[in-house]
Short mmCIF file of C-alpha atoms in Angstrom, two decimals:
data_model
loop_
_atom_site.label_atom_id
_atom_site.label_comp_id
_atom_site.label_asym_id
_atom_site.label_seq_id
_atom_site.Cartn_x
_atom_site.Cartn_y
_atom_site.Cartn_z
CA MET H 19 -45.01 30.60 43.35
CA THR H 20 -42.27 31.75 41.00
CA HIS H 21 -38.76 30.45 40.37
CA PRO H 22 -35.91 32.44 38.79
CA PHE H 23 -34.97 29.55 36.48
CA LEU H 24 -38.51 28.57 35.52
CA ASP H 25 -40.25 31.91 35.09
CA LEU H 26 -37.88 33.81 32.85
CA ALA H 27 -39.35 36.20 30.31
CA PRO H 28 -39.16 34.76 26.77
CA MET H 29 -35.80 35.36 25.11
CA THR H 30 -36.09 37.73 22.17
CA ALA H 31 -34.23 37.37 18.89
CA GLY H 32 -32.36 40.58 19.71
CA HIS H 33 -31.18 39.17 23.03
CA PHE H 34 -30.03 35.94 21.37
CA ALA H 35 -28.18 37.88 18.66
CA ALA H 36 -26.49 40.07 21.27
CA ILE H 37 -25.08 36.97 22.97
CA GLU H 38 -23.74 35.76 19.62
CA ASP H 39 -22.05 39.14 19.19
CA ARG H 40 -20.37 38.77 22.58
CA VAL H 41 -19.01 35.38 21.54
CA ALA H 42 -17.66 36.98 18.36
CA ARG H 43 -15.90 39.64 20.44
CA LEU H 44 -14.35 36.98 22.66
CA LEU H 45 -12.95 35.28 19.54
CA ASP H 46 -12.02 38.60 17.91
CA THR H 47 -13.73 37.37 14.74
CA ARG H 48 -15.73 38.97 11.96
CA GLN H 49 -16.99 35.59 10.82
CA ASP H 50 -20.58 34.56 11.36
CA VAL H 51 -21.08 33.05 14.81
CA VAL H 52 -23.86 30.52 15.32
CA ILE H 53 -24.83 29.53 18.85
CA MET H 54 -26.19 25.99 18.78
CA GLN H 55 -28.61 24.56 21.28
CA GLY H 56 -26.60 21.66 22.65
CA GLU H 57 -23.23 20.56 24.01
CA ALA H 58 -20.20 21.20 21.80
CA LEU H 59 -20.34 17.78 20.14
CA LEU H 60 -23.33 19.18 18.23
CA PRO H 61 -21.45 21.89 16.26
CA LEU H 62 -18.32 19.72 16.10
CA GLU H 63 -20.24 17.04 14.21
CA ALA H 64 -22.40 19.52 12.31
CA ALA H 65 -19.36 21.36 10.92
CA ILE H 66 -17.78 18.16 9.61
CA ARG H 67 -20.97 16.71 8.15
CA GLY H 68 -21.75 20.06 6.56
CA THR H 69 -18.44 20.45 4.76
CA ALA H 70 -17.10 16.92 4.14
CA GLY H 71 -18.16 14.44 1.49
CA PRO H 72 -16.84 11.79 -0.89
CA ASP H 73 -14.76 14.40 -2.74
CA THR H 74 -13.02 15.53 0.47
CA VAL H 75 -9.41 14.61 1.15
CA ALA H 76 -8.73 15.35 4.80
CA LEU H 77 -5.71 15.58 7.03
CA ASN H 78 -6.96 14.56 10.47
CA ILE H 79 -4.48 15.43 13.21
CA VAL H 80 -4.71 13.08 16.18
CA THR H 81 -3.20 14.18 19.48
CA GLY H 82 -5.89 12.63 21.67
CA PRO H 83 -9.28 10.92 21.64
CA TYR H 84 -11.23 13.75 20.02
CA GLY H 85 -8.98 13.67 16.98
CA GLN H 86 -9.85 10.00 16.62
CA THR H 87 -13.57 10.87 16.74
CA PHE H 88 -13.22 13.47 14.00
CA GLY H 89 -11.52 10.94 11.74
CA ASN H 90 -14.45 8.59 12.21
CA TRP H 91 -16.96 11.30 11.28
CA LEU H 92 -14.96 12.25 8.20
CA ARG H 93 -14.89 8.63 7.04
CA ASP H 94 -18.64 8.37 7.67
CA CYS H 95 -19.05 11.24 5.20
CA GLY H 96 -17.11 9.29 2.58
CA ALA H 97 -13.97 11.42 2.85
CA THR H 98 -10.49 10.10 2.18
CA VAL H 99 -8.71 10.59 5.49
CA HIS H 100 -4.99 10.75 6.17
CA ASP H 101 -4.39 10.58 9.92
CA LEU H 102 -1.40 12.39 11.35
CA ALA H 103 -1.09 10.83 14.78
CA VAL H 104 1.50 11.78 17.37
CA PRO H 105 2.06 10.33 20.85
CA PHE H 106 -0.48 11.69 23.30
CA HIS H 107 2.26 13.01 25.60
CA THR H 108 3.35 15.53 22.96
CA ALA H 109 1.95 18.01 20.43
CA VAL H 110 1.96 18.05 16.66
CA THR H 111 4.23 20.51 14.86
CA ALA H 112 3.65 22.72 11.83
CA ALA H 113 6.60 20.95 10.16
CA GLN H 114 4.82 17.60 10.49
CA VAL H 115 1.71 19.12 8.93
CA ARG H 116 3.81 20.55 6.08
CA ASP H 117 5.31 17.10 5.49
CA ALA H 118 1.82 15.61 5.33
CA PHE H 119 0.85 18.08 2.60
CA ALA H 120 4.03 17.23 0.72
CA ALA H 121 3.08 13.55 0.83
CA HIS H 122 -0.58 14.22 -0.05
CA PRO H 123 -0.87 17.53 -1.92
CA GLU H 124 -4.53 16.83 -2.67
CA ILE H 125 -5.49 17.50 0.97
CA GLY H 126 -8.25 20.11 1.12
CA PHE H 127 -9.45 19.84 4.73
CA VAL H 128 -7.52 19.93 8.01
CA SER H 129 -9.05 18.97 11.36
CA LEU H 130 -7.31 19.73 14.63
CA VAL H 131 -8.00 19.87 18.35
CA HIS H 132 -6.41 22.97 19.85
CA ALA H 133 -6.09 21.68 23.42
CA GLU H 134 -6.82 18.07 24.37
CA ALA H 135 -8.04 18.26 27.95
CA ALA H 136 -8.10 14.45 28.01
CA THR H 137 -4.37 14.18 27.42
CA GLY H 138 -3.16 17.61 28.53
CA ASN H 139 -1.44 18.79 25.35
CA THR H 140 -1.96 21.92 23.26
CA ASN H 141 -1.14 22.38 19.60
CA PRO H 142 0.42 25.33 17.70
CA VAL H 143 -2.67 26.44 15.80
CA ALA H 144 -1.21 29.60 14.26
CA GLY H 145 1.64 27.75 12.53
CA ILE H 146 -0.64 24.95 11.36
CA GLY H 147 -3.11 27.53 10.06
CA ASP H 148 -0.33 29.10 8.00
CA VAL H 149 0.36 25.75 6.34
CA ALA H 150 -3.33 25.07 5.67
CA ARG H 151 -3.76 28.53 4.18
CA GLU H 152 -0.73 28.11 1.90
CA HIS H 153 -2.39 25.01 0.43
CA GLY H 154 -5.92 26.45 0.29
CA ALA H 155 -7.28 23.82 2.70
CA LEU H 156 -10.34 24.38 4.83
CA PHE H 157 -9.27 24.50 8.49
CA TYR H 158 -11.54 23.05 11.21
CA LEU H 159 -10.62 23.62 14.87
CA ASP H 160 -11.96 22.21 18.12
CA ALA H 161 -11.28 24.99 20.64
CA VAL H 162 -13.74 23.74 23.26
CA ALA H 163 -11.09 23.20 25.94
CA SER H 164 -8.75 26.01 24.97
CA VAL H 165 -11.11 28.98 24.79
CA GLY H 166 -10.70 31.04 27.93
CA ALA H 167 -7.46 29.33 28.91
CA GLU H 168 -5.40 30.51 25.94
CA PRO H 169 -5.95 32.78 22.93
CA VAL H 170 -8.38 31.52 20.28
CA LEU H 171 -8.23 33.70 17.15
CA PRO H 172 -10.03 32.23 14.14
CA ASP H 173 -9.45 35.19 11.81
CA ALA H 174 -5.77 35.68 12.61
CA TRP H 175 -5.07 31.95 12.34
CA GLY H 176 -7.07 31.28 9.18
CA VAL H 177 -9.57 28.98 10.89
CA ASP H 178 -12.71 28.37 8.81
CA LEU H 179 -14.73 26.47 11.41
CA CYS H 180 -13.94 27.17 15.07
CA VAL H 181 -16.06 25.37 17.67
CA ILE H 182 -16.16 26.44 21.30
CA GLY H 183 -17.96 25.32 24.43
CA ALA H 184 -18.32 27.22 27.67
CA GLN H 185 -18.08 24.40 30.19
CA LYS H 186 -14.33 24.32 30.73
CA ALA H 187 -12.08 27.38 31.00
CA MET H 188 -14.93 29.81 30.41
CA GLY H 189 -16.61 28.49 33.54
CA GLY H 190 -20.03 28.46 31.89
CA PRO H 191 -22.80 26.05 30.89
CA ALA H 192 -22.39 22.82 28.94
CA GLY H 193 -25.79 22.96 27.25
CA VAL H 194 -25.00 25.54 24.55
CA SER H 195 -22.02 25.93 22.24
CA ALA H 196 -20.94 28.02 19.28
CA VAL H 197 -19.13 27.85 15.98
CA SER H 198 -17.62 30.62 13.89
CA VAL H 199 -17.96 30.01 10.15
CA SER H 200 -15.94 31.64 7.38
CA GLU H 201 -17.36 32.54 3.98
CA ARG H 202 -15.28 29.71 2.49
CA ALA H 203 -16.85 27.23 4.85
CA TRP H 204 -20.36 28.45 4.05
CA ALA H 205 -19.61 28.08 0.33
CA ARG H 206 -18.32 24.55 0.88
CA MET H 207 -21.52 23.61 2.73
CA ALA H 208 -23.73 25.14 0.06
CA ALA H 209 -21.95 23.09 -2.60
CA ASN H 210 -22.05 19.86 -0.57
CA PRO H 211 -25.04 17.70 -1.57
CA GLY H 212 -24.57 15.66 1.61
CA ALA H 213 -24.75 18.61 3.99
CA PRO H 214 -27.56 18.08 6.53
CA ARG H 215 -30.76 20.01 5.83
CA ARG H 216 -33.94 20.25 7.91
CA SER H 217 -31.86 18.66 10.67
CA TYR H 218 -30.57 19.52 14.14
CA LEU H 219 -27.11 19.07 12.58
CA SER H 220 -27.76 21.63 9.86
CA LEU H 221 -25.67 24.78 10.02
CA LEU H 222 -27.13 25.80 6.65
CA ASP H 223 -30.59 25.89 8.22
CA TRP H 224 -29.28 28.35 10.82
CA LYS H 225 -27.62 30.45 8.11
CA GLU H 226 -30.71 30.69 5.92
CA ARG H 227 -33.38 30.94 8.60
CA TRP H 228 -31.45 33.07 11.10
CA THR H 229 -28.19 34.72 9.99
CA ASP H 230 -29.14 35.60 6.40
CA ALA H 231 -32.66 36.52 7.50
CA GLY H 232 -31.29 39.34 9.63
CA ARG H 233 -31.48 37.55 13.01
CA THR H 234 -34.95 38.95 13.64
CA ALA H 235 -36.89 35.71 14.23
CA LEU H 236 -35.52 32.68 16.05
CA PRO H 237 -36.00 29.43 14.10
CA HIS H 238 -37.09 27.61 17.25
CA ALA H 239 -37.41 28.14 20.99
CA PRO H 240 -33.96 28.74 22.52
CA ALA H 241 -32.46 26.85 25.44
CA GLN H 242 -33.23 29.84 27.59
CA VAL H 243 -31.62 28.96 30.91
CA GLU H 244 -28.41 27.87 29.19
CA MET H 245 -28.35 31.02 27.05
CA VAL H 246 -28.71 33.25 30.10
CA ALA H 247 -25.92 31.26 31.80
CA LEU H 248 -23.71 31.71 28.73
CA GLU H 249 -24.39 35.44 28.80
CA ALA H 250 -23.43 35.60 32.48
CA CYS H 251 -20.26 33.67 31.85
CA LEU H 252 -19.28 36.02 28.99
CA ALA H 253 -20.02 39.02 31.20
CA ARG H 254 -17.78 37.64 33.93
CA ILE H 255 -14.91 37.17 31.48
CA GLU H 256 -15.41 40.66 30.09
CA GLU H 257 -15.39 42.15 33.59
CA ALA H 258 -12.23 40.31 34.65
CA GLY H 259 -10.56 40.73 31.26
CA ALA H 260 -9.88 37.81 28.94
CA GLY H 261 -6.14 38.27 29.43
CA ALA H 262 -6.48 37.99 33.20
CA VAL H 263 -8.57 34.82 32.87
CA ARG H 264 -5.95 33.28 30.59
CA ALA H 265 -3.17 34.32 32.99
CA ARG H 266 -4.98 32.58 35.84
CA HIS H 267 -5.17 29.33 33.86
CA ALA H 268 -1.50 29.55 32.88
CA ALA H 269 -0.59 30.08 36.53
CA ALA H 270 -2.68 27.09 37.61
CA ALA H 271 -0.97 24.87 35.04
CA ALA H 272 2.53 26.04 35.99
CA ALA H 273 1.78 25.62 39.70
CA THR H 274 0.35 22.13 39.26
CA ARG H 275 3.30 20.97 37.19
CA ALA H 276 5.89 22.39 39.59
CA GLY H 277 4.01 21.12 42.64
CA ALA H 278 3.67 17.59 41.25
CA LEU H 279 7.40 17.42 40.54
CA ALA H 280 8.20 18.65 44.05
CA LEU H 281 5.67 16.30 45.65
CA GLY H 282 7.65 13.18 44.80
CA GLY H 283 6.11 9.77 45.15
CA GLY H 284 6.79 9.00 41.51
CA LEU H 285 4.32 11.42 39.92
CA GLU H 286 5.57 13.14 36.78
CA PRO H 287 3.98 15.29 34.08
CA TYR H 288 2.36 13.21 31.33
CA VAL H 289 3.14 15.89 28.71
CA ARG H 290 6.90 15.95 28.93
CA ASP H 291 7.61 19.39 27.45
CA ALA H 292 6.01 22.21 29.44
CA ARG H 293 5.71 24.26 26.23
CA GLU H 294 3.33 21.63 24.86
CA ALA H 295 1.21 21.38 28.03
CA ALA H 296 -2.27 22.88 27.90
CA PRO H 297 -3.15 25.54 30.49
CA VAL H 298 -6.69 24.16 30.82
CA ALA H 299 -5.71 20.93 32.60
CA THR H 300 -2.54 19.17 33.75
CA THR H 301 -2.10 15.43 33.23
CA LEU H 302 0.20 13.40 35.46
CA ARG H 303 1.67 9.93 34.99
CA THR H 304 1.50 7.68 38.03
CA PRO H 305 4.49 5.60 39.12
CA ALA H 306 4.82 2.07 37.79
CA GLY H 307 2.57 -0.33 39.64
CA THR H 308 0.24 2.40 40.92
CA ASP H 309 -3.24 2.41 39.45
CA ALA H 310 -4.36 5.96 38.63
CA SER H 311 -8.06 5.23 39.15
CA ALA H 312 -7.45 3.83 42.63
CA LEU H 313 -5.15 6.71 43.52
CA VAL H 314 -7.74 9.28 42.43
CA ALA H 315 -10.44 7.45 44.41
CA ARG H 316 -8.30 7.70 47.55
CA ALA H 317 -7.60 11.38 46.90
CA LEU H 318 -11.29 12.15 46.43
CA ALA H 319 -12.37 10.25 49.52
CA ALA H 320 -11.59 13.24 51.72
CA ASP H 321 -12.96 15.86 49.31
CA PRO H 322 -15.09 14.62 46.40
CA ALA H 323 -15.32 18.16 45.00
CA LEU H 324 -11.67 18.30 43.98
CA PRO H 325 -11.15 18.59 40.19
CA LEU H 326 -9.31 15.28 39.91
CA ALA H 327 -10.05 12.45 37.50
CA ALA H 328 -8.32 9.40 36.14
CA GLY H 329 -7.57 9.27 32.44
CA GLY H 330 -10.17 7.85 30.12
CA GLY H 331 -10.15 4.46 28.45
CA ALA H 332 -6.72 2.87 28.20
CA LEU H 333 -5.22 5.77 30.16
CA ALA H 334 -7.30 5.09 33.29
CA GLY H 335 -4.57 3.01 34.86
CA GLU H 336 -1.67 5.42 34.34
CA MET H 337 -2.92 9.02 34.05
CA ILE H 338 -4.39 11.55 36.48
CA ARG H 339 -6.04 14.74 35.25
CA VAL H 340 -6.01 17.87 37.38
CA ASN H 341 -8.84 19.87 35.79
CA HIS H 342 -7.85 23.33 36.99
CA TYR H 343 -10.21 25.23 34.72
CA GLY H 344 -12.96 27.76 35.26
CA PRO H 345 -13.64 28.18 38.98
CA HIS H 346 -10.84 25.72 39.79
CA ALA H 347 -8.16 27.86 38.16
CA VAL H 348 -7.24 29.26 41.56
CA ARG H 349 -4.26 28.69 43.81
CA ALA H 350 -6.25 27.12 46.64
CA SER H 351 -7.68 24.46 44.34
CA VAL H 352 -4.25 23.54 42.97
CA GLU H 353 -2.80 23.27 46.48
CA ALA H 354 -5.74 21.16 47.66
CA CYS H 355 -5.25 18.75 44.76
CA LEU H 356 -1.55 18.39 45.49
CA THR H 357 -2.23 17.78 49.18
CA ALA H 358 -4.85 15.13 48.40
CA LEU H 359 -2.59 13.38 45.89
CA GLY H 360 0.25 13.41 48.43
CA SER H 361 -2.00 11.83 51.04
CA ALA H 362 -3.18 9.19 48.59
CA LEU H 363 0.37 8.34 47.54
CA ALA H 364 1.46 8.13 51.18
CA GLN H 365 -1.20 5.48 51.70
CA THR H 366 0.64 3.35 49.12
CA GLY H 367 3.89 3.73 51.06
CA ALA H 368 5.41 6.34 48.75
CA ALA H 369 7.56 9.09 50.25
CA CYS H 370 6.00 12.49 49.52
CA ASP H 371 6.62 16.11 50.48
CA PRO H 372 3.25 17.93 50.44
CA ALA H 373 4.69 21.02 52.10
CA GLY H 374 7.44 21.22 49.48
CA ALA H 375 4.84 20.74 46.75
CA ARG H 376 2.79 23.64 48.03
CA ARG H 377 5.88 25.89 48.23
CA ALA H 378 6.90 24.99 44.68
CA ALA H 379 3.36 25.52 43.44
CA GLY H 380 3.15 28.92 45.12
CA THR H 381 6.43 30.09 43.60
CA ALA H 382 5.43 28.87 40.14
CA TRP H 383 2.00 30.50 40.48
CA ASP H 384 3.48 33.89 41.36
CA GLU H 385 5.99 33.75 38.51
CA ALA H 386 3.47 32.62 35.90
CA ALA H 387 0.73 35.00 37.02
CA GLY H 388 3.11 37.94 36.94
CA ALA H 389 4.36 37.07 33.48
CA GLY H 390 0.86 36.45 32.18
CA LEU H 391 -0.63 39.66 33.50
CA SER H 392 2.25 41.70 32.09
CA HIS H 393 1.32 40.40 28.62
CA ALA H 394 -2.46 40.42 29.06
#
């Protein structure tokens, strides 16, 4: 008895390398791309531990929980860390980053999350990259949530370490991830005595045993099922067109935001400025006195498959996330979420207009999709 997931032919080095090349094309990068055999936290941590040490002075930009995690890793490496934290309902600006360099001109490393799916904001990477480049700082970017939902361009933006995962807007597997690495970043790792070696966290091991060796012999057995799933996900994006996939996510975000405002019941966008809202997920603030976790539980009671979640940690009581990414970046999913939230709010006695929400969402979807496709 055979099984399509259990009886795959062994993955060759050439096949693995071809998938890396497809990731590079998606990112429009000429940098080395390393696919790592684990969820995106693996390359996110590996890139920091490979490049940071006691001589590192880092600007860690915090616009959500992942920025806080990166600061902790940097401090673990002995780095001097200057946190630039902004309220989670907004985005950082290039001017704020420039001011941070003016206050601490010794900064040589910048860490940033492109889109914080947990808080719903997205940051202006291109402008921040310009500032980092002007000061010669190494630029590290978490693009796990943004890739697929908005452009991610490491070369054009001067990003030295760009980490992606496929499990959100790309609609792919969570068990493999990738990082693009610039020559500057490789040189920093090679000169860092604290960079992991002979370790699952070692990017240098991958460089020496795989990339520099001509990608002819895999250093260990690949996560084959996840690699095949990643390849399928990349093929699907290529077939649809990356611009069309991004347009669909932008339409889902615009529709969710407009529909939530029209729904009533006290819901309002958590990220106040639509220009700072991430297309991968929309966060909503619940009305005073309404617990977000309880509201989401009521909304999911009728359809547990809806992409709704309460905020994490301290935000669990006041934030709802509509995770309209990947297969859920479709109009029907957005409308179903709005309907379920309207029903849940009505159970609390709030006055809601689900029909009006769906009309507003539909209009916003059509406008955003048309604009996005015309620029794809």
